[in-house]
mmCIF file of C-alpha atoms in Angstrom:
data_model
loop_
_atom_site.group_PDB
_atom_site.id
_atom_site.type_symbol
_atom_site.label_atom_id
_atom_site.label_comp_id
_atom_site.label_asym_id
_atom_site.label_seq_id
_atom_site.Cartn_x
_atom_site.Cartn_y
_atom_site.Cartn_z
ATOM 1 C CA UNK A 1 33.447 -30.774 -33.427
ATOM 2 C CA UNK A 2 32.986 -33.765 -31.212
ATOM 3 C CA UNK A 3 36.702 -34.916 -31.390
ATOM 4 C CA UNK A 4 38.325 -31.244 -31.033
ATOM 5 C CA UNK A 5 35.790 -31.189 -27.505
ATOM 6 C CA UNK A 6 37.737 -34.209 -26.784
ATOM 7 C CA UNK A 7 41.326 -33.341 -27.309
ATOM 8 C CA UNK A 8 40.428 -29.545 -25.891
ATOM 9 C CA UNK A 9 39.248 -31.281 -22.790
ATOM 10 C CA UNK A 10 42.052 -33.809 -22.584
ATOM 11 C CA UNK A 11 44.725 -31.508 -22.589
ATOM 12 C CA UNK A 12 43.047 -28.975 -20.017
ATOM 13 C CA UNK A 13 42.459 -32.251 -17.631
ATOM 14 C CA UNK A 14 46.372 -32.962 -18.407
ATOM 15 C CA UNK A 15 47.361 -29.159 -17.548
ATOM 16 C CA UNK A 16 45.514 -29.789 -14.362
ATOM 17 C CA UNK A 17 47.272 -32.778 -13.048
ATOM 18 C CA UNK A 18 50.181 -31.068 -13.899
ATOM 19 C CA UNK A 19 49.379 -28.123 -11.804
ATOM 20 C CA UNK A 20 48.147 -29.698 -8.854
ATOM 21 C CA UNK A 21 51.401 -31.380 -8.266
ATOM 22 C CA UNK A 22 53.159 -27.944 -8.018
ATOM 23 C CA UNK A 23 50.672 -26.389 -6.086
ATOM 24 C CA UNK A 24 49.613 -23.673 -7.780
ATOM 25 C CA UNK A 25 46.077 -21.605 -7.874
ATOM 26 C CA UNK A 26 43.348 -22.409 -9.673
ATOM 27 C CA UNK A 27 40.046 -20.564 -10.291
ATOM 28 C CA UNK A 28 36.271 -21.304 -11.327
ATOM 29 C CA UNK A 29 33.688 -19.046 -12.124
ATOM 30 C CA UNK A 30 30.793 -17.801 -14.588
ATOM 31 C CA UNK A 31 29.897 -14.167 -16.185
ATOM 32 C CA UNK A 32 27.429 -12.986 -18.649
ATOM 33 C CA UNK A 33 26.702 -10.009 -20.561
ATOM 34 C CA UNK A 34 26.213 -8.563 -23.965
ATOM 35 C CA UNK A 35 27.555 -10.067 -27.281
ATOM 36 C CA UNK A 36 27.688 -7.555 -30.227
ATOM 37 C CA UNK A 37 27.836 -8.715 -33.553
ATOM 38 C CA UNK A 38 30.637 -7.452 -35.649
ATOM 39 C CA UNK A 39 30.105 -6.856 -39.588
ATOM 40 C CA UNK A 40 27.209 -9.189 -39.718
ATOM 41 C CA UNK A 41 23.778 -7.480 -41.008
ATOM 42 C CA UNK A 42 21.354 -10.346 -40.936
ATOM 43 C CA UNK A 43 21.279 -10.352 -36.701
ATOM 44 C CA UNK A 44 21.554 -8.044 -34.105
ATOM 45 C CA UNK A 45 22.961 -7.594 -30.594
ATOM 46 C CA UNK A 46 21.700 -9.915 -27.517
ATOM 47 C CA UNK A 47 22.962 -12.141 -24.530
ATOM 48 C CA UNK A 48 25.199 -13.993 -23.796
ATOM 49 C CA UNK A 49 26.205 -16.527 -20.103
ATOM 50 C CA UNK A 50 29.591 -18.568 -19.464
ATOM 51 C CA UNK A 51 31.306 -20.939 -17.095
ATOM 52 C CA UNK A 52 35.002 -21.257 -17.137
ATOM 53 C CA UNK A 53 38.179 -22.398 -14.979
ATOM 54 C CA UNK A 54 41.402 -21.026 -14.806
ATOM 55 C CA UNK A 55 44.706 -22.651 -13.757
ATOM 56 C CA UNK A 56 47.439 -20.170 -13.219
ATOM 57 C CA UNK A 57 50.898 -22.657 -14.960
ATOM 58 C CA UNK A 58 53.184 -19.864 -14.619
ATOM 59 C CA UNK A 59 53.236 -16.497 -12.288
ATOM 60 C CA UNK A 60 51.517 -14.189 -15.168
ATOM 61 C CA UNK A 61 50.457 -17.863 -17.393
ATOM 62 C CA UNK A 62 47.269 -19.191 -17.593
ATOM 63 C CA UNK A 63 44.968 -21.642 -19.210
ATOM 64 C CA UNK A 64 41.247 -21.105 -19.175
ATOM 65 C CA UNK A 65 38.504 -23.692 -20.777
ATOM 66 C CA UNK A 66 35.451 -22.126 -20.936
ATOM 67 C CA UNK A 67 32.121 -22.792 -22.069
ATOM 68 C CA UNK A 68 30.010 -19.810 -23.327
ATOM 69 C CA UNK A 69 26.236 -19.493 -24.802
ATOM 70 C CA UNK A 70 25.516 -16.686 -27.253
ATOM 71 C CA UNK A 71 21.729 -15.376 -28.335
ATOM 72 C CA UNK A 72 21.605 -13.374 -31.803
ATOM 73 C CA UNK A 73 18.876 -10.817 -31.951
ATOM 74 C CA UNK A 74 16.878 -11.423 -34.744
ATOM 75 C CA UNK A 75 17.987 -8.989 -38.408
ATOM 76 C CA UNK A 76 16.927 -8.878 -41.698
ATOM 77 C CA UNK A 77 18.494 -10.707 -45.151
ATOM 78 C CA UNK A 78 18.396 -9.434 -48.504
ATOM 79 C CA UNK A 79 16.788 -12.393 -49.900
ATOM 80 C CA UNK A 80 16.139 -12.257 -53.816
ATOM 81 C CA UNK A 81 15.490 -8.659 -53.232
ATOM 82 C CA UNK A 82 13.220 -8.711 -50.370
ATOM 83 C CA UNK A 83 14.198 -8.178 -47.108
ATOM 84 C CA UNK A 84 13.128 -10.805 -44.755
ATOM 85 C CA UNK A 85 13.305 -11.420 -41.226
ATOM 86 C CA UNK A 86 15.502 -13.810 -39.948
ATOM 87 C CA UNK A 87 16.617 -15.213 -36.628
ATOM 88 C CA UNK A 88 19.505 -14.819 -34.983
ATOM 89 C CA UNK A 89 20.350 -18.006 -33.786
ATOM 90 C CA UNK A 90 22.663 -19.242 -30.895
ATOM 91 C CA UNK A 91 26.206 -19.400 -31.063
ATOM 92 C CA UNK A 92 27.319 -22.240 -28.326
ATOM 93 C CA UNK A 93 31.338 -22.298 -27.918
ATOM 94 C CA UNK A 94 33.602 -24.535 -26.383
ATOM 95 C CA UNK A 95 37.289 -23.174 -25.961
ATOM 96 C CA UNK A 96 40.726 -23.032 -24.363
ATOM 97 C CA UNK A 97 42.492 -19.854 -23.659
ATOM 98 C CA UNK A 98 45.676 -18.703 -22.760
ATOM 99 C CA UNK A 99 45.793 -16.002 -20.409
ATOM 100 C CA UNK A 100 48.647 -13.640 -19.832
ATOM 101 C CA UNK A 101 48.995 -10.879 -17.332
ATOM 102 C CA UNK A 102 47.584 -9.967 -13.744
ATOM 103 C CA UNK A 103 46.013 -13.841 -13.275
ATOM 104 C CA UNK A 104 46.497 -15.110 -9.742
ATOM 105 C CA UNK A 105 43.206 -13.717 -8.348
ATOM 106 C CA UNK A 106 45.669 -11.046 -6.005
ATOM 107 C CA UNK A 107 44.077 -7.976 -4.249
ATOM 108 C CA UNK A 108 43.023 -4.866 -6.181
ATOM 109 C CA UNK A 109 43.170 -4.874 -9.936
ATOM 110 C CA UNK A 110 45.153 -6.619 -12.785
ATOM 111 C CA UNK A 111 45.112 -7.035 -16.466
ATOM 112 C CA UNK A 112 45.180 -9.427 -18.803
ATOM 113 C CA UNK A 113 45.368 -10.700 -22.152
ATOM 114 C CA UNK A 114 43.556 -13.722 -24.010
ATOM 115 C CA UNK A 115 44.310 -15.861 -26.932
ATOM 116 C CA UNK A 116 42.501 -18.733 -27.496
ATOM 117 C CA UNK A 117 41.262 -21.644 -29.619
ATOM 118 C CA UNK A 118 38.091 -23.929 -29.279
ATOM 119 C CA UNK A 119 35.418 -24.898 -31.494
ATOM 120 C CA UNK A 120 31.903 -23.401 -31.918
ATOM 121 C CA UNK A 121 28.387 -23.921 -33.474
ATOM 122 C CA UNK A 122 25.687 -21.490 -34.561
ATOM 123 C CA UNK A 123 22.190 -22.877 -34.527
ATOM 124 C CA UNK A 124 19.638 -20.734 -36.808
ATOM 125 C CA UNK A 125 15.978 -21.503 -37.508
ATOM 126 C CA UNK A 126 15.782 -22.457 -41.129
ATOM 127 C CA UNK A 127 19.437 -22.915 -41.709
ATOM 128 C CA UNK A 128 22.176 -25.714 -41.600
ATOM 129 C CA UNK A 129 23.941 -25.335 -38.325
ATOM 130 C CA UNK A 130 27.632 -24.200 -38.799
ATOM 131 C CA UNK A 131 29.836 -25.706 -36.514
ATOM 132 C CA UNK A 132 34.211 -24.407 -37.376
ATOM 133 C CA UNK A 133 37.556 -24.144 -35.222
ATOM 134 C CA UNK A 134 37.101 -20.761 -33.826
ATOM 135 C CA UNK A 135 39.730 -18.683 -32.169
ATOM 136 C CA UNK A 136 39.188 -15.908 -29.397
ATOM 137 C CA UNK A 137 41.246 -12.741 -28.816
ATOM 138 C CA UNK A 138 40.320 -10.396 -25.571
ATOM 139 C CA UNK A 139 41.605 -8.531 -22.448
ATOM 140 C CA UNK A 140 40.117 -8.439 -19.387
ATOM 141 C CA UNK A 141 40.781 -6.312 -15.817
ATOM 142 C CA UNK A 142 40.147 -8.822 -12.359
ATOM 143 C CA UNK A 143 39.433 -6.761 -9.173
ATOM 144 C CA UNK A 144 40.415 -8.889 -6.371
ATOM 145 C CA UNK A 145 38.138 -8.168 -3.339
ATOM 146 C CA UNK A 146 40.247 -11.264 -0.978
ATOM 147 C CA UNK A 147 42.456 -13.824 -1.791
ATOM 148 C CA UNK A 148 39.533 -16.007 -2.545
ATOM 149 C CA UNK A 149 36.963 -13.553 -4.863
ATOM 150 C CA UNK A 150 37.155 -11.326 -7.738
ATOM 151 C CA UNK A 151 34.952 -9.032 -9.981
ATOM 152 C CA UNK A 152 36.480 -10.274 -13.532
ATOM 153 C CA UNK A 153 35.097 -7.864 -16.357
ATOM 154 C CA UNK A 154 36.285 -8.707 -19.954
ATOM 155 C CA UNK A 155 36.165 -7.910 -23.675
ATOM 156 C CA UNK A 156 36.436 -10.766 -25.859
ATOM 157 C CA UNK A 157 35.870 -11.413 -29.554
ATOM 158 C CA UNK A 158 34.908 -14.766 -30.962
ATOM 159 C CA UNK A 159 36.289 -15.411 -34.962
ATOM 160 C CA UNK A 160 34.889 -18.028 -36.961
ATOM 161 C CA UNK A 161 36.228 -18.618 -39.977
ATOM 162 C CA UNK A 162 33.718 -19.359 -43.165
ATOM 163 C CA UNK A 163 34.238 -19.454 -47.099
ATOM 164 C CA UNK A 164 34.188 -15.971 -47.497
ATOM 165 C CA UNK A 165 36.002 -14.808 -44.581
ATOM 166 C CA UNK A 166 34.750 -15.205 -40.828
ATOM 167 C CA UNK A 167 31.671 -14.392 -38.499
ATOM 168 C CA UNK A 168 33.320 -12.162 -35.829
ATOM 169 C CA UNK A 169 31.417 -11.136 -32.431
ATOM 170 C CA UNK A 170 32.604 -9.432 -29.522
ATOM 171 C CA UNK A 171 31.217 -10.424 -25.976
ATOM 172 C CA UNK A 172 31.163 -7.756 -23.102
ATOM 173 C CA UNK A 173 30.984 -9.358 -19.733
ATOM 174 C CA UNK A 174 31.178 -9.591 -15.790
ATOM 175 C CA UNK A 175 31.575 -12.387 -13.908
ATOM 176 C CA UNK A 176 32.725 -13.565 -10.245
ATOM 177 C CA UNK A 177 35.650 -15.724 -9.940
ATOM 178 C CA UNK A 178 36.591 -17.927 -6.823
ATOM 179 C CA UNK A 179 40.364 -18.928 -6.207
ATOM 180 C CA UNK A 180 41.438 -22.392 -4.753
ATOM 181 C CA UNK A 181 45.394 -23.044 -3.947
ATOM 182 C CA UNK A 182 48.177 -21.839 -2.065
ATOM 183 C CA UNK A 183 48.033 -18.265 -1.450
ATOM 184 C CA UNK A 184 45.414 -17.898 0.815
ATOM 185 C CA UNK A 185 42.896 -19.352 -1.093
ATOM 186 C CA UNK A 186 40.277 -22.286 -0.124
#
């Protein structure tokens, strides 16, 4: 996990260089909201906060690392034939997305799409930790209020792969975003 943090952030620190010598926007901003398990019995529906930054690399192109904390409510297992309680956990995620669409923080609304890869761990009392590649799929809508601030509200699912086929979750969120750059922003 530790050396695809590394590379993730090394290429994102790259893609900025890049994009400050052409001048174009660039975003930060955090959100939170609910994360809804998907086809998982053993936990149940909870929180979840996030930070991320965007840099726009193209008119309607965007990459977006992101760091994003999940909390499992606690479900029950079928263990041996007793059901048992068990905790949820936290799912911590560290990612890079590629954003497509409405993306340059403009006035009123946009859309767009996300794709993504990164690499996250879920922590569970009484259980190994389980730390995989993970990839991300969403859309999202941005309401620009000014050149500078937006209401960002997506839908995103998280996908980690495991030996009999993945742990899936879909996070449901708001956030603010702030725009720096050319274009009227800071």
């Amino acid at each position: 996990m530790r050396k695809s943090t590394v590379l993730l952030l090394a290429a994102f620190i790259v893609l900025l260089l890049s994009s400050q010598a052409s001048a174009v926007r660039y975003s930060v901003g955090g959100f939170g909201g609910l994360v809804l398990p998907l086809g998982m019995d053993d936990v149940t529906s909870s929180s979840m906060i996030g930070f991320k930054a965007r840099v726009a690399v193209l008119p309607s192109i965007g990459v977006e690392p992101n760091f994003t904390m999940n909390k499992l409510g606690k479900g029950e297992a079928d263990v041996y034939g007793e059901m048992q309680e068990r905790d949820g956990g936290d799912i911590t995620s560290f990612g890079i997305d590629l954003v497509f669409g409405g993306i340059e923080g403009n006035l009123g609304l946009s859309v767009y799409g996300i794709a993504g890869l990164g690499s996250a761990t879920w922590s569970r009392e009484g259980l190994d930790d389980i730390s995989k590649l993970s990839y991300f799929l969403g859309l999202g809508v941005e309401y620009g209020f000014s050149p500078m601030v937006s209401l960002d509200v997506k839908a995103k699912s998280l996908i980690m792969p495991n030996e009999e086929g993945t742990y899936k979750t879909l996070g449901i969120s708001a956030g603010l975003n702030v725009y720096f750059g050319i274009a009227g922003g800071l």
